[in-house]
Amino acid sequence: MSAGSPVPRKRPRHLIDPDAPRPSRDLVAERRSLTRVQQWVLSALAVTTILHMSGGLVLAAMFLPEERGVGAQVGLDVIAALFGVMAVAAGLAIHRRSPLSPWLALGVVPGIVGVWLTFA
């Protein structure tokens, strides 16, 4: 090297180098990923909230006074089953799937469990 030429200084790695920019990320894929996470969080919240309502109806049927009759208990269990079906349909709709699916049969489980707990 000659005496008059400046020595190039090496940049620290944590600083931005304008001569070598970072490769750009695929923003579309990143947004898709974020949308997917948002769908899962929203569906988990919606389904668990509706299933808690269904469980509350089952508990109400279990502790309903006997003078109200068996019909009231069965009615609450049927409503619990309907709320279970609504929970499954809401989860499917949030994920942009058809709510009319064989998975709706899973929503009847709270009502069946409710009838079993109420009368067993």
mmCIF file of N, CA and C in Angstrom, residues 4 7-8 11-12 19-21 29-30 46 49-50 54 71 74 80-81 84 90 95 105-106 116-117:
data_model
loop_
_atom_site.group_PDB
_atom_site.id
_atom_site.type_symbol
_atom_site.label_atom_id
_atom_site.label_comp_id
_atom_site.label_asym_id
_atom_site.label_seq_id
_atom_site.Cartn_x
_atom_site.Cartn_y
_atom_site.Cartn_z
ATOM 1 N N GLY A 4 -0.110 7.324 0.981
ATOM 2 C CA GLY A 4 -1.181 8.299 0.921
ATOM 3 C C GLY A 4 -2.585 7.703 0.848
ATOM 4 N N VAL A 7 -6.713 3.539 4.649
ATOM 5 C CA VAL A 7 -6.974 2.122 4.937
ATOM 6 C C VAL A 7 -8.489 1.968 5.135
ATOM 7 N N PRO A 8 -9.154 1.074 4.366
ATOM 8 C CA PRO A 8 -10.601 0.903 4.557
ATOM 9 C C PRO A 8 -10.885 0.311 5.938
ATOM 10 N N ARG A 11 -16.545 -2.271 8.934
ATOM 11 C CA ARG A 11 -17.717 -1.898 9.726
ATOM 12 C C ARG A 11 -18.058 -2.989 10.734
ATOM 13 N N PRO A 12 -18.521 -2.564 11.907
ATOM 14 C CA PRO A 12 -19.035 -3.571 12.844
ATOM 15 C C PRO A 12 -20.261 -4.262 12.237
ATOM 16 N N ASP A 19 -23.645 -0.487 1.364
ATOM 17 C CA ASP A 19 -23.123 -1.142 0.162
ATOM 18 C C ASP A 19 -23.628 -2.577 0.015
ATOM 19 N N ALA A 20 -24.104 -3.159 1.110
ATOM 20 C CA ALA A 20 -24.603 -4.541 1.072
ATOM 21 C C ALA A 20 -25.902 -4.619 1.865
ATOM 22 N N PRO A 21 -27.017 -4.152 1.278
ATOM 23 C CA PRO A 21 -28.284 -4.187 2.029
ATOM 24 C C PRO A 21 -28.762 -5.614 2.241
ATOM 25 N N ALA A 29 -45.993 -13.301 2.068
ATOM 26 C CA ALA A 29 -45.973 -14.534 2.864
ATOM 27 C C ALA A 29 -46.040 -14.217 4.349
ATOM 28 N N GLU A 30 -45.398 -13.122 4.752
ATOM 29 C CA GLU A 30 -45.437 -12.741 6.160
ATOM 30 C C GLU A 30 -46.844 -12.330 6.572
ATOM 31 N N ALA A 46 -63.300 -17.858 20.233
ATOM 32 C CA ALA A 46 -64.731 -17.985 19.967
ATOM 33 C C ALA A 46 -65.260 -19.348 20.399
ATOM 34 N N THR A 49 -65.219 -19.767 24.254
ATOM 35 C CA THR A 49 -66.242 -18.936 24.888
ATOM 36 C C THR A 49 -67.629 -19.554 24.723
ATOM 37 N N ILE A 50 -67.938 -19.997 23.513
ATOM 38 C CA ILE A 50 -69.258 -20.595 23.277
ATOM 39 C C ILE A 50 -69.385 -21.920 24.019
ATOM 40 N N SER A 54 -72.098 -23.342 26.794
ATOM 41 C CA SER A 54 -72.730 -24.651 26.714
ATOM 42 C C SER A 54 -72.541 -25.424 28.021
ATOM 43 N N GLY A 71 -88.534 -32.047 31.849
ATOM 44 C CA GLY A 71 -88.567 -31.360 30.558
ATOM 45 C C GLY A 71 -87.651 -30.142 30.526
ATOM 46 N N VAL A 74 -84.029 -31.458 30.235
ATOM 47 C CA VAL A 74 -83.755 -31.916 28.867
ATOM 48 C C VAL A 74 -83.662 -30.719 27.922
ATOM 49 N N ALA A 80 -77.782 -26.672 25.182
ATOM 50 C CA ALA A 80 -76.331 -26.830 25.296
ATOM 51 C C ALA A 80 -75.764 -27.508 24.051
ATOM 52 N N ALA A 81 -76.478 -28.488 23.525
ATOM 53 C CA ALA A 81 -76.035 -29.155 22.299
ATOM 54 C C ALA A 81 -76.064 -28.180 21.120
ATOM 55 N N GLY A 84 -73.130 -26.008 21.318
ATOM 56 C CA GLY A 84 -71.942 -26.746 20.889
ATOM 57 C C GLY A 84 -71.821 -26.794 19.379
ATOM 58 N N ALA A 90 -68.851 -21.827 14.185
ATOM 59 C CA ALA A 90 -68.112 -20.566 14.252
ATOM 60 C C ALA A 90 -66.633 -20.790 13.971
ATOM 61 N N HIS A 95 -62.254 -19.957 9.859
ATOM 62 C CA HIS A 95 -61.200 -20.477 8.979
ATOM 63 C C HIS A 95 -61.642 -20.541 7.516
ATOM 64 N N ALA A 105 -71.201 -32.693 13.994
ATOM 65 C CA ALA A 105 -71.622 -33.755 14.915
ATOM 66 C C ALA A 105 -70.841 -33.685 16.226
ATOM 67 N N LEU A 106 -69.633 -33.150 16.178
ATOM 68 C CA LEU A 106 -68.828 -32.994 17.388
ATOM 69 C C LEU A 106 -69.469 -31.987 18.340
ATOM 70 N N TRP A 116 -76.241 -37.231 30.126
ATOM 71 C CA TRP A 116 -75.666 -38.311 30.933
ATOM 72 C C TRP A 116 -75.405 -37.828 32.376
ATOM 73 N N LEU A 117 -74.850 -36.628 32.533
ATOM 74 C CA LEU A 117 -74.574 -36.111 33.879
ATOM 75 C C LEU A 117 -75.853 -35.779 34.638
#
